[in-house]
JSON list of C-alpha atoms in Angstrom, two decimals:
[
{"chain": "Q", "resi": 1, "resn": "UNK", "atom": "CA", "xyz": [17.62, -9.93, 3.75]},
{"chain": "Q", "resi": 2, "resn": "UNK", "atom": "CA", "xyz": [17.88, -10.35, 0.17]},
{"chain": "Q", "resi": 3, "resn": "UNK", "atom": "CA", "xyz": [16.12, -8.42, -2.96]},
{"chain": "Q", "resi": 4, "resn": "UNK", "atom": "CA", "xyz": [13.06, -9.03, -3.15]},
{"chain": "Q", "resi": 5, "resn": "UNK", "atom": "CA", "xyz": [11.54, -8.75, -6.27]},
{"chain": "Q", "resi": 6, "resn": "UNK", "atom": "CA", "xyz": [8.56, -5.96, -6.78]},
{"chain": "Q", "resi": 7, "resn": "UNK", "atom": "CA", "xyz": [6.12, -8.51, -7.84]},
{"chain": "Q", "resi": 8, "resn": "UNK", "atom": "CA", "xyz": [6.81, -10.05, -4.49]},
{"chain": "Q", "resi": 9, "resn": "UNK", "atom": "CA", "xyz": [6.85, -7.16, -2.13]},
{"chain": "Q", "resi": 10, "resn": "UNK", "atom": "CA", "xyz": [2.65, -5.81, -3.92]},
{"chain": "Q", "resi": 11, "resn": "UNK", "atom": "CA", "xyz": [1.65, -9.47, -2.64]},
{"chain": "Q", "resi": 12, "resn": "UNK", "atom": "CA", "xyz": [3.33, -9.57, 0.50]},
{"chain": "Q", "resi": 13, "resn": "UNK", "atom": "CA", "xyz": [1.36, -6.61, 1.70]},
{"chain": "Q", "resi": 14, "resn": "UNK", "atom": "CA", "xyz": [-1.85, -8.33, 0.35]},
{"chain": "Q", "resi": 15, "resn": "UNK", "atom": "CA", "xyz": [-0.72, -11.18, 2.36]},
{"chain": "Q", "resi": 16, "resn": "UNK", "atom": "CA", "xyz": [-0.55, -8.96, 5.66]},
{"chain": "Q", "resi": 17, "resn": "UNK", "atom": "CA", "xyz": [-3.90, -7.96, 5.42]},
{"chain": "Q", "resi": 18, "resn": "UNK", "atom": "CA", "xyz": [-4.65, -11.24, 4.91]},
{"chain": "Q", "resi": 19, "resn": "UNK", "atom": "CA", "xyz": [-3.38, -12.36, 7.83]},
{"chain": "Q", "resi": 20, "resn": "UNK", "atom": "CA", "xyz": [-4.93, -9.19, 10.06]},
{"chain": "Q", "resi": 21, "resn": "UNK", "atom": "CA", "xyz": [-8.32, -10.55, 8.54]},
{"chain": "Q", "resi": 22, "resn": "UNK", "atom": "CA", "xyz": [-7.63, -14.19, 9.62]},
{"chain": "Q", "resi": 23, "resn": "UNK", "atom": "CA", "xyz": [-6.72, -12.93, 13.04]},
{"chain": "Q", "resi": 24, "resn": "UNK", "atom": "CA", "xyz": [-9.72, -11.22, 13.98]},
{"chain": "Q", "resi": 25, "resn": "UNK", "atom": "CA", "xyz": [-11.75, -13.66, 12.60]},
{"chain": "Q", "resi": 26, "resn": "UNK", "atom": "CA", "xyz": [-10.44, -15.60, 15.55]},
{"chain": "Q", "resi": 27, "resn": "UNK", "atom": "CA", "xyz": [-8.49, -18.00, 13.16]},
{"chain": "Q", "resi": 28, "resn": "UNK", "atom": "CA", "xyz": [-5.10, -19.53, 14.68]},
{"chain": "Q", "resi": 29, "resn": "UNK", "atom": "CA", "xyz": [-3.68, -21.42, 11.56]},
{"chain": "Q", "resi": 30, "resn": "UNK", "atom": "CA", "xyz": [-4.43, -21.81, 7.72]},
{"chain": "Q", "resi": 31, "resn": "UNK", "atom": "CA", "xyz": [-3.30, -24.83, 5.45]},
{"chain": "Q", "resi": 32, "resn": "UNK", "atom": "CA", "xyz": [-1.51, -23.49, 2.30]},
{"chain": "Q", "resi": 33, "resn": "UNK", "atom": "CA", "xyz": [-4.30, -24.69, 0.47]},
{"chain": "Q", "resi": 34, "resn": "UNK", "atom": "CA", "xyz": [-6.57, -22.75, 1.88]},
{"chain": "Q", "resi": 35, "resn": "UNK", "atom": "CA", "xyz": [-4.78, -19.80, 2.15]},
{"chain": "Q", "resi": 36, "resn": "UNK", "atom": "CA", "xyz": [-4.30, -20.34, -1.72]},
{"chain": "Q", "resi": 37, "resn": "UNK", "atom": "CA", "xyz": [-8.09, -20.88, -2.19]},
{"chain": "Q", "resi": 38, "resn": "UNK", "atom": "CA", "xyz": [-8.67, -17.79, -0.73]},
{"chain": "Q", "resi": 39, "resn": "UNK", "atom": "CA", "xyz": [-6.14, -15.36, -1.95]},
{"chain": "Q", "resi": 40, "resn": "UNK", "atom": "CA", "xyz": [-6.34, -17.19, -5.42]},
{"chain": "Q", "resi": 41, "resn": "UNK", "atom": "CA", "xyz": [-2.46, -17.42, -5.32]},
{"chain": "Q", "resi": 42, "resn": "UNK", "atom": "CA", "xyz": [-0.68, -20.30, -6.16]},
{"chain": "Q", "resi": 43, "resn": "UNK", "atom": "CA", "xyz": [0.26, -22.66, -3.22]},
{"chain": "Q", "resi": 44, "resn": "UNK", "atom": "CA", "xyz": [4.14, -22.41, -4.62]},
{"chain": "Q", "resi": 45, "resn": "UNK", "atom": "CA", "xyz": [3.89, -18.65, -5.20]},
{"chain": "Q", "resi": 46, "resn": "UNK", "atom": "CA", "xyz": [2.79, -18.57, -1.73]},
{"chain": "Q", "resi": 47, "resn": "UNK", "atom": "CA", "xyz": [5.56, -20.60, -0.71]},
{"chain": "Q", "resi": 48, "resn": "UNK", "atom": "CA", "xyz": [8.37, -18.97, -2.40]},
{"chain": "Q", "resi": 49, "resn": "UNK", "atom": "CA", "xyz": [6.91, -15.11, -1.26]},
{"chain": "Q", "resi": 50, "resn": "UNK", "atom": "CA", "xyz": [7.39, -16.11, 2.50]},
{"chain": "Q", "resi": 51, "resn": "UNK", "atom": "CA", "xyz": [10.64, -17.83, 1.96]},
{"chain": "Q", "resi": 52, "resn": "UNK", "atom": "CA", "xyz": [11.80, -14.03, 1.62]},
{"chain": "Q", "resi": 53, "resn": "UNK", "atom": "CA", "xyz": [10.50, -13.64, 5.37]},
{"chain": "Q", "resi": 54, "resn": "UNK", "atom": "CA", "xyz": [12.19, -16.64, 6.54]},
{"chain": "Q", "resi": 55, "resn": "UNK", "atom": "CA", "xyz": [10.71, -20.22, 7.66]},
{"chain": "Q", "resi": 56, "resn": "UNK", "atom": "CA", "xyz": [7.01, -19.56, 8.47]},
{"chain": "Q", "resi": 57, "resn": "UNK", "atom": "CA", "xyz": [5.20, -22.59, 7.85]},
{"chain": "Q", "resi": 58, "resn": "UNK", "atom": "CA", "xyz": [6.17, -26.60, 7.94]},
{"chain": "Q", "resi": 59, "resn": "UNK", "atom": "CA", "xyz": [4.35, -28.94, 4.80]},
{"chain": "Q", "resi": 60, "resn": "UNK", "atom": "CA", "xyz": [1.61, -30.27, 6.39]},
{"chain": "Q", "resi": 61, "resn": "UNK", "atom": "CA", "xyz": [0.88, -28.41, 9.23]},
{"chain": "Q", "resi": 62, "resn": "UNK", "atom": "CA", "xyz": [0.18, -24.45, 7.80]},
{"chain": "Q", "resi": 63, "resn": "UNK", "atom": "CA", "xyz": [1.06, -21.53, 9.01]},
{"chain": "Q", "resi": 64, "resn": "UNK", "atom": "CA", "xyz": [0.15, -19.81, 12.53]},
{"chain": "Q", "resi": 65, "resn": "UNK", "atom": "CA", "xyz": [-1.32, -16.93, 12.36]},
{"chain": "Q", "resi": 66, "resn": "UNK", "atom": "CA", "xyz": [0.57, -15.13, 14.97]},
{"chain": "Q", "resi": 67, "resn": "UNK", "atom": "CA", "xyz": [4.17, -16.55, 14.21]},
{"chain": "Q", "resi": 68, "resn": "UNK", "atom": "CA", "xyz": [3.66, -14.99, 10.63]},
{"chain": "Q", "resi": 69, "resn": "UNK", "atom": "CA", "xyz": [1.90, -11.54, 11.91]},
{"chain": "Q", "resi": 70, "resn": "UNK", "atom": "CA", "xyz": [5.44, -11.27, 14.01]},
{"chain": "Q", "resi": 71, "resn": "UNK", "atom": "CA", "xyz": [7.37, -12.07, 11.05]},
{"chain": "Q", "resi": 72, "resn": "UNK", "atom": "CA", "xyz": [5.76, -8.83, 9.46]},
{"chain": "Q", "resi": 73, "resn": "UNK", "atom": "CA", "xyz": [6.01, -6.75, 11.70]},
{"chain": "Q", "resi": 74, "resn": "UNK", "atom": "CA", "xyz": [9.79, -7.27, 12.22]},
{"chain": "Q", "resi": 75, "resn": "UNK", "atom": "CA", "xyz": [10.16, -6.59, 8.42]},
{"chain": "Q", "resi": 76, "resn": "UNK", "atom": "CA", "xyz": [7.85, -3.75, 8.75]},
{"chain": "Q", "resi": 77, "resn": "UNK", "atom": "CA", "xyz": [9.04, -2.48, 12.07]},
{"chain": "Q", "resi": 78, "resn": "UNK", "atom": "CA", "xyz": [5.36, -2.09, 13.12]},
{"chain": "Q", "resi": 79, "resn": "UNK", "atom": "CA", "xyz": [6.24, -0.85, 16.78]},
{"chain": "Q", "resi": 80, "resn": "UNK", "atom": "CA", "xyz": [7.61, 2.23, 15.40]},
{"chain": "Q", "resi": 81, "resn": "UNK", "atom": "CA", "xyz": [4.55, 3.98, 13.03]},
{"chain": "Q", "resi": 82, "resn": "UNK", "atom": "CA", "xyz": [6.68, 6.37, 10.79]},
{"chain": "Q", "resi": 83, "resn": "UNK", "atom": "CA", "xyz": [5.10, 9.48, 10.48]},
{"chain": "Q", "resi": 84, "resn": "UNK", "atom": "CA", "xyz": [3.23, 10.19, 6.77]},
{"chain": "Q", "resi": 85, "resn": "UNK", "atom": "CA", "xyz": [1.85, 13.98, 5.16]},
{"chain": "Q", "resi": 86, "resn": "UNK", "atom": "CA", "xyz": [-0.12, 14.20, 2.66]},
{"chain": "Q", "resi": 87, "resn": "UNK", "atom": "CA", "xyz": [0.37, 16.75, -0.29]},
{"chain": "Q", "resi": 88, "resn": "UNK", "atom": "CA", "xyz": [-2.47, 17.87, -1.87]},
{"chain": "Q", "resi": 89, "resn": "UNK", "atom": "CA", "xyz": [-6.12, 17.74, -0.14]},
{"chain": "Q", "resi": 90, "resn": "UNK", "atom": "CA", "xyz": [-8.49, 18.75, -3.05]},
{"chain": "Q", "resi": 91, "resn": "UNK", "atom": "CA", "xyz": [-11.08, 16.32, -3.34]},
{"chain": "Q", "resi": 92, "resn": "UNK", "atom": "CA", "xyz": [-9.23, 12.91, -3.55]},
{"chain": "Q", "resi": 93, "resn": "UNK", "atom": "CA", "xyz": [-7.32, 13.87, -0.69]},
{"chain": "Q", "resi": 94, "resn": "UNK", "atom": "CA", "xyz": [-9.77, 14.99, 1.27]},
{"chain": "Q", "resi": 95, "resn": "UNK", "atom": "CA", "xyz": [-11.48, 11.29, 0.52]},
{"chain": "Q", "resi": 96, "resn": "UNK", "atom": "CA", "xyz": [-7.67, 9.70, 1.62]},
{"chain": "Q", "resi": 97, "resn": "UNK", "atom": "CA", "xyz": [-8.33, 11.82, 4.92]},
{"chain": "Q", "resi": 98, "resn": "UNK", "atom": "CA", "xyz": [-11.14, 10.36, 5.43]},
{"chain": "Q", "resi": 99, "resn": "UNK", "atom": "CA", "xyz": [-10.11, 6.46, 5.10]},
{"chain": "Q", "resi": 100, "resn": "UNK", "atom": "CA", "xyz": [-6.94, 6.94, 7.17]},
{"chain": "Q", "resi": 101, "resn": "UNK", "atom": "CA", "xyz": [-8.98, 8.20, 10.40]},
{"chain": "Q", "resi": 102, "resn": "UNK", "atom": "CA", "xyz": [-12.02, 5.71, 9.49]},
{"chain": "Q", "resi": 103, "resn": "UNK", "atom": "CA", "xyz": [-13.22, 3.57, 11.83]},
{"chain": "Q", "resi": 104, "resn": "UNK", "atom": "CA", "xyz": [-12.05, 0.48, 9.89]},
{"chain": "Q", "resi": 105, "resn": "UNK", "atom": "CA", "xyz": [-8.84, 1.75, 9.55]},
{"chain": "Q", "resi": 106, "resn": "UNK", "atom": "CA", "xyz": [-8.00, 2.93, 13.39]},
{"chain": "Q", "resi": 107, "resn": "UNK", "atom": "CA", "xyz": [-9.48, -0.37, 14.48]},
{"chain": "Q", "resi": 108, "resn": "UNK", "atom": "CA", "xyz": [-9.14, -2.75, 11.89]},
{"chain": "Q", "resi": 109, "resn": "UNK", "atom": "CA", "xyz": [-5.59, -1.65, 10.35]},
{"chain": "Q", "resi": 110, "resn": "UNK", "atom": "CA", "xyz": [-4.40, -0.27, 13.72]},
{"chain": "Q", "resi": 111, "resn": "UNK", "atom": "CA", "xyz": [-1.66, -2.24, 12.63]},
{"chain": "Q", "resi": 112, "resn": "UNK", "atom": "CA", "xyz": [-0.31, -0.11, 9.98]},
{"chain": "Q", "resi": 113, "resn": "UNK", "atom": "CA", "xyz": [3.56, 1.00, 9.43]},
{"chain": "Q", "resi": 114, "resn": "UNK", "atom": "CA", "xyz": [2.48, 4.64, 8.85]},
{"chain": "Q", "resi": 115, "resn": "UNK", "atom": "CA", "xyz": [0.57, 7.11, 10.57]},
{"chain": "Q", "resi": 116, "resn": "UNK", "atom": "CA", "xyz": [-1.16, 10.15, 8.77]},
{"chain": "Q", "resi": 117, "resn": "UNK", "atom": "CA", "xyz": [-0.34, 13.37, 10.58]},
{"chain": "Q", "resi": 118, "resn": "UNK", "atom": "CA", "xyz": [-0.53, 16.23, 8.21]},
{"chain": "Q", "resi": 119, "resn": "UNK", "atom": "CA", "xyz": [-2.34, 17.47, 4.70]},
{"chain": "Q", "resi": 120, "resn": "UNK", "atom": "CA", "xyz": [-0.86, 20.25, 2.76]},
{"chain": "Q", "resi": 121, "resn": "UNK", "atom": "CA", "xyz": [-2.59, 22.25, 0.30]},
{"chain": "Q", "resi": 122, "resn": "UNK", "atom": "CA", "xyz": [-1.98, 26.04, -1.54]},
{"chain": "Q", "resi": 123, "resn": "UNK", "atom": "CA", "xyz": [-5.73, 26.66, -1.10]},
{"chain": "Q", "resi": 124, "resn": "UNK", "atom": "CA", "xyz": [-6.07, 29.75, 0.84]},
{"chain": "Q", "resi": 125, "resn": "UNK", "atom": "CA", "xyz": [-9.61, 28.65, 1.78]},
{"chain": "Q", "resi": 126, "resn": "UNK", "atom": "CA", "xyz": [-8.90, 25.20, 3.34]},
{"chain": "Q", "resi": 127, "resn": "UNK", "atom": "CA", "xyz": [-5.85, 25.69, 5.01]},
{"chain": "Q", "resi": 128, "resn": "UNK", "atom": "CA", "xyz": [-6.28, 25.97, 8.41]},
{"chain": "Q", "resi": 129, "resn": "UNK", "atom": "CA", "xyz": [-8.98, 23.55, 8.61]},
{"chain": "Q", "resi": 130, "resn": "UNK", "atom": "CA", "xyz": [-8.92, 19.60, 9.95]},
{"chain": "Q", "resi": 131, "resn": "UNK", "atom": "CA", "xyz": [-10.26, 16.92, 8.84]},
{"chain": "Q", "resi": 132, "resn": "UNK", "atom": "CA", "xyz": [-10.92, 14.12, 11.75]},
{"chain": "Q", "resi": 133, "resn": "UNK", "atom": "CA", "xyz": [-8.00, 15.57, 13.70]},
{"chain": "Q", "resi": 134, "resn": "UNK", "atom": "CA", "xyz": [-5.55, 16.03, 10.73]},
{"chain": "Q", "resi": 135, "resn": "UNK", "atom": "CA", "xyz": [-4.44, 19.78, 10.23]},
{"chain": "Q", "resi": 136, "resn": "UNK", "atom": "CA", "xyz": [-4.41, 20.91, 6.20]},
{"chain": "Q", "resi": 137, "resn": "UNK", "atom": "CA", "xyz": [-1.51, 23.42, 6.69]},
{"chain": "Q", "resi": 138, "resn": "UNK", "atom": "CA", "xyz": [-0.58, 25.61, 3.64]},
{"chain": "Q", "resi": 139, "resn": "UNK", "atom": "CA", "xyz": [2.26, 24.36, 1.70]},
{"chain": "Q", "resi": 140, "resn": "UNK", "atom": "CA", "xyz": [4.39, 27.25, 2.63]},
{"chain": "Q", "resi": 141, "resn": "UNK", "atom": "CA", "xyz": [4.26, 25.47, 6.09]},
{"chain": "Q", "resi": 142, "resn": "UNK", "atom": "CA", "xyz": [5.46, 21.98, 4.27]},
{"chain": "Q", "resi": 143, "resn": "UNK", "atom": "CA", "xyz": [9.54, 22.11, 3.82]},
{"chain": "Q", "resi": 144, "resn": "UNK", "atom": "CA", "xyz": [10.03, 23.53, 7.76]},
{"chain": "Q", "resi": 145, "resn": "UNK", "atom": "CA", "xyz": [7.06, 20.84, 9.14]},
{"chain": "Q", "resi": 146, "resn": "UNK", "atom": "CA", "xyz": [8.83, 17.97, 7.77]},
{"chain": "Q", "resi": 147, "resn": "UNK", "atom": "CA", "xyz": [12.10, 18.72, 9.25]},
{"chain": "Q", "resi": 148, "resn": "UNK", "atom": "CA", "xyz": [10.65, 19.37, 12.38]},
{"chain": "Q", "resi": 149, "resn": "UNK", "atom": "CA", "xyz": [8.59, 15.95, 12.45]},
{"chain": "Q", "resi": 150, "resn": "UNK", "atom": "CA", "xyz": [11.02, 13.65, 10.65]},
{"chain": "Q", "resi": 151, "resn": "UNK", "atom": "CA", "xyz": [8.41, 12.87, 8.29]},
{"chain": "Q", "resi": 152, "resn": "UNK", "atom": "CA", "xyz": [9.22, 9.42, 6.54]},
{"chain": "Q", "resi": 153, "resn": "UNK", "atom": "CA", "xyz": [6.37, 8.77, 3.85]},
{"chain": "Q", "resi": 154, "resn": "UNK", "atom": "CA", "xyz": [4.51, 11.61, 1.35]},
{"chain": "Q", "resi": 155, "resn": "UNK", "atom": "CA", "xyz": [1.19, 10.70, -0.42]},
{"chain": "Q", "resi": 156, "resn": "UNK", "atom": "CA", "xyz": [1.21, 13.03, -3.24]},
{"chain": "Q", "resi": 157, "resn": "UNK", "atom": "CA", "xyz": [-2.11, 14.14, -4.76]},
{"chain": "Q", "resi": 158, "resn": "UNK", "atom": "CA", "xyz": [-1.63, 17.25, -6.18]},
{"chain": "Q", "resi": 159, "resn": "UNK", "atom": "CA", "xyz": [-2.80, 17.94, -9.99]},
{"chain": "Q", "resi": 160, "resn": "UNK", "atom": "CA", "xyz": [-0.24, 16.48, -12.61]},
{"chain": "Q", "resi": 161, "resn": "UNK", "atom": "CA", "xyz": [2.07, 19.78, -13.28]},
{"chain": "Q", "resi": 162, "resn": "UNK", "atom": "CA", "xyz": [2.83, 20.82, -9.98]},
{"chain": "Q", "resi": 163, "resn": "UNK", "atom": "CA", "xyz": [4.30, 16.98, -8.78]},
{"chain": "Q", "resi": 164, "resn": "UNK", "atom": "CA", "xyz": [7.38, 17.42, -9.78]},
{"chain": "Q", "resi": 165, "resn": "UNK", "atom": "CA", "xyz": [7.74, 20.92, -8.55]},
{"chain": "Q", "resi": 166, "resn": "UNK", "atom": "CA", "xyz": [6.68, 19.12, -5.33]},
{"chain": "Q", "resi": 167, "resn": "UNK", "atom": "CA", "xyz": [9.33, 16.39, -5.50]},
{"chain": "Q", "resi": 168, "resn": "UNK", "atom": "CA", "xyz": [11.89, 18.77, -6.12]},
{"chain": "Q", "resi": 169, "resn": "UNK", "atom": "CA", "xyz": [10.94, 21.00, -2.95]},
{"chain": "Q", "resi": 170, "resn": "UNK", "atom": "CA", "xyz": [11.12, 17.73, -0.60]},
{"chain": "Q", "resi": 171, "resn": "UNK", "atom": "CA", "xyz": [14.42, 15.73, -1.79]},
{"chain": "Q", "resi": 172, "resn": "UNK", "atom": "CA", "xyz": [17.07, 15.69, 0.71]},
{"chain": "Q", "resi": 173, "resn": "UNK", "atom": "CA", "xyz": [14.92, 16.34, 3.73]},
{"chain": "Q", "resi": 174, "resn": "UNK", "atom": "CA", "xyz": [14.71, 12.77, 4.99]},
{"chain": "Q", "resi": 175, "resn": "UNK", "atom": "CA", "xyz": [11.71, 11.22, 2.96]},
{"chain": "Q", "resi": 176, "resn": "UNK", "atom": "CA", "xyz": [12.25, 7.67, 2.05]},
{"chain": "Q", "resi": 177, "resn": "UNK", "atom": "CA", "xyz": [9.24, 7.25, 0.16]},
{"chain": "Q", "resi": 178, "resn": "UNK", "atom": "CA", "xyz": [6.53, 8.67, -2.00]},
{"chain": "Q", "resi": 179, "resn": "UNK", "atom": "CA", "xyz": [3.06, 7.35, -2.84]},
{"chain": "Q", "resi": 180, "resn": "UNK", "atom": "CA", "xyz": [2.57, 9.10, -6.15]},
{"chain": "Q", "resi": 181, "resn": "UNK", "atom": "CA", "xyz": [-1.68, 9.64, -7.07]},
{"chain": "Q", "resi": 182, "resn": "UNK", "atom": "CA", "xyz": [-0.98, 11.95, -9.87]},
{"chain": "Q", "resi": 183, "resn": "UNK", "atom": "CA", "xyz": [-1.02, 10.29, -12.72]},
{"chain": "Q", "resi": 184, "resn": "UNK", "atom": "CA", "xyz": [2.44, 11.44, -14.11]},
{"chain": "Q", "resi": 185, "resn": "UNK", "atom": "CA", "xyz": [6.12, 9.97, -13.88]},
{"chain": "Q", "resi": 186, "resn": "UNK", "atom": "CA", "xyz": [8.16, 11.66, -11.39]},
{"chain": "Q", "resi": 187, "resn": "UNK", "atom": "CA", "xyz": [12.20, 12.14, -10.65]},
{"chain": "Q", "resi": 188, "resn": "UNK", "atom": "CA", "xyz": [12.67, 11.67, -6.98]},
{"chain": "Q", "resi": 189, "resn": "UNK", "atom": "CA", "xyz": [16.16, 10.75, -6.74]},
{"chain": "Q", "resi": 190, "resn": "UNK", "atom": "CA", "xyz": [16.92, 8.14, -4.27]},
{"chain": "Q", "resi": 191, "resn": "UNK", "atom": "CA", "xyz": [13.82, 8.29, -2.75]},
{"chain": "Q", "resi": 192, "resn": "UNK", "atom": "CA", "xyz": [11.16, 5.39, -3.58]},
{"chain": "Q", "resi": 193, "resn": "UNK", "atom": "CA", "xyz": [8.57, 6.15, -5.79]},
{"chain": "Q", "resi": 194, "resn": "UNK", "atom": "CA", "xyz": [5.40, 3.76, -5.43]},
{"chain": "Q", "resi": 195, "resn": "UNK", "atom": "CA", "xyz": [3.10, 5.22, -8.59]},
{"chain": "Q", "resi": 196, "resn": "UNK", "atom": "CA", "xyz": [-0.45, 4.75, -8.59]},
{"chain": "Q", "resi": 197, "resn": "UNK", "atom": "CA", "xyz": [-2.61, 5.65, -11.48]},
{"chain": "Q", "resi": 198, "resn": "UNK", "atom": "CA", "xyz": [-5.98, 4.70, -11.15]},
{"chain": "Q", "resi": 199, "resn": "UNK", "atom": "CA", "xyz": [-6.93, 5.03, -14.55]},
{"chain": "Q", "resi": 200, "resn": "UNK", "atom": "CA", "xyz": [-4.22, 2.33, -15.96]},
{"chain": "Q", "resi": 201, "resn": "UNK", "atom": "CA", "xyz": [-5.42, 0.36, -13.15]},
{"chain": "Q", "resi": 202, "resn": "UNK", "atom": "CA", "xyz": [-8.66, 0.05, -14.16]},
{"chain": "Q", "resi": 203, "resn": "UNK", "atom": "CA", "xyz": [-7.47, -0.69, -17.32]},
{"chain": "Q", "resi": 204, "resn": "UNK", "atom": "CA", "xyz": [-5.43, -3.49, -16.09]},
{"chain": "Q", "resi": 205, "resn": "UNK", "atom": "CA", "xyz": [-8.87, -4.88, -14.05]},
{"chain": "Q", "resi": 206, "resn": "UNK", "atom": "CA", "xyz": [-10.25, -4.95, -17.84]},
{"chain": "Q", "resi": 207, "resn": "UNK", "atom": "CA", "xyz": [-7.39, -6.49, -19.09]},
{"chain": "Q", "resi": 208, "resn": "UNK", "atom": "CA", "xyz": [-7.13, -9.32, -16.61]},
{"chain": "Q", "resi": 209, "resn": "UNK", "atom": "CA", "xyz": [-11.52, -9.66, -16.68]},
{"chain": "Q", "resi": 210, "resn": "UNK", "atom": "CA", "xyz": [-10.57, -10.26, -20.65]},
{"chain": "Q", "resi": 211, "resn": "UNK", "atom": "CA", "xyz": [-7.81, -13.08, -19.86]},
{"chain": "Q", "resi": 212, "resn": "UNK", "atom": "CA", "xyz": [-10.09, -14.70, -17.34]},
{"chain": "Q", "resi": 213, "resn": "UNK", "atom": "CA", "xyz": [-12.65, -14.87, -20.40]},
{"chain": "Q", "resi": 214, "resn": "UNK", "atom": "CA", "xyz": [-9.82, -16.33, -22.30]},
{"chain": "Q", "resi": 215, "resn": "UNK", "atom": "CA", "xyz": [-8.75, -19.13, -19.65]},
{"chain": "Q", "resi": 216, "resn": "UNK", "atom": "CA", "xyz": [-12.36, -20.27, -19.30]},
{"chain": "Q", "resi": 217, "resn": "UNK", "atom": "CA", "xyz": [-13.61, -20.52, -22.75]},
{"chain": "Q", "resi": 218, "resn": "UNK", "atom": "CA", "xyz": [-10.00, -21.79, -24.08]},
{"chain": "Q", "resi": 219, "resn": "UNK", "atom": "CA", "xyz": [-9.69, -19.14, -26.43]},
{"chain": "Q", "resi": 220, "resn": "UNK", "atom": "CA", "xyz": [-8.06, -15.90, -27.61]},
{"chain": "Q", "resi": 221, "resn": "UNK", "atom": "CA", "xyz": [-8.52, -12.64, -26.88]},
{"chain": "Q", "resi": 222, "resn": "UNK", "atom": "CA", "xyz": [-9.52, -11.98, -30.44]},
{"chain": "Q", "resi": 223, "resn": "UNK", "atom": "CA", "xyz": [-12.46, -14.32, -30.70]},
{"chain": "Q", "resi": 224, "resn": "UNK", "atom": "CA", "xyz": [-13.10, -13.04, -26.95]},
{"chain": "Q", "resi": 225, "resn": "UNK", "atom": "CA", "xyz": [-13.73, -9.51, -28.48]},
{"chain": "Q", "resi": 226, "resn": "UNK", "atom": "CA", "xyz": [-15.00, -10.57, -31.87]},
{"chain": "Q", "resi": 227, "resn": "UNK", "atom": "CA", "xyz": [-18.19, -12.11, -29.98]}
]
């Protein structure tokens, strides 16, 4: 398969759980149009982001619900949930704990690559306890668990200063990725680093609410904040 370019891969995912929507809304095919309509995508964006997957629609006809779903999960290698810790359970992890064994998400996004099977924290007082099922084991436990389970995927939300202490403690034990919540750039070699800061992205939702402004009114964002 070729590169595929970042912008590409954020919307492919968005397109996945798109799809899971469509398919237990009891929906067998989409028109491109409509699928545009409701992603508020671009028919040729749409186009050219599945091209990557391979031939999943014919002009004219749509796309199948199913016949794309399979085409993820070949890419994805769905069959095979790779196993996922989490680093850090203070208070947003403890909320992260809670999503991944939610109702919605057991049922709903049973479909999901990754499985949550661990939380590590250096809080005397919580480790030891579990959260819907999912052990918080003390980080001491961390390095000699993840060998042990071939653990694939970290979601790191520890505070700021100790991330890259964190990093540092995991490379070359197999990880292939790292979802990083804490708000600071880290080194993590040659594995992937997906960084989510929630503050920039709010910024970013304020940003593009401004530019929407702009596109309506046919104006700039100078006279947009001027008024």
């Amino acid at each position: 398969m070729q590169r595929i370019p970042k912008s590409t891969l954020k919307r492919l995912a968005l397109y996945h759980r798109c799809f899971l929507d469509l398919k237990q809304a009891g929906i067998v095919k989409i028109q491109s149009r409509e699928l545009s309509i409701q992603m508020g995508i671009e028919s040729a964006t749409i186009r050219k982001d599945f091209s990557y997957l391979g031939e999943l629609g014919r002009q004219g006809y749509g796309y199948k619900i199913d016949f794309v779903l399979d085409a993820f999960e070949q890419v994805l290698n769905i069959q095979e949930k790779q196993k996922c810790i989490l680093i850090g359970a203070g208070n947003l992890g403890r909320a992260l704990m809670n999503f991944f064994t939610s109702e919605r998400f057991t049922s709903e996004l049973s479909h999901a690559p990754t499985a949550l099977v661990a939380a590590f924290d250096n809080n005397p007082s919580i480790s030891g306890l579990t959260i819907n099922h999912i052990p918080i084991l003390h980080t001491d436990q961390m390095i000699d668990y993840i060998k042990e389970n071939q653990v694939k995927y970290v979601i790191l939300a520890v505070p700021s200063h100790a991330s890259q202490e964190i990093v540092d403690a995991i490379t070359n034990l197999g990880i292939e990725g790292i979802l990083n919540l804490t708000s600071t750039i880290i080194n993590a070699g040659s594995m992937v680093v997906h960084e989510v800061d929630l503050a920039i992205e709010l910024e970013t939702l304020v940003f593009t609410a401004i530019q929407e402004q702009v596109n309506r009114k046919q104006t700039t964002i100078k006279d947009i904040l001027d008024l």
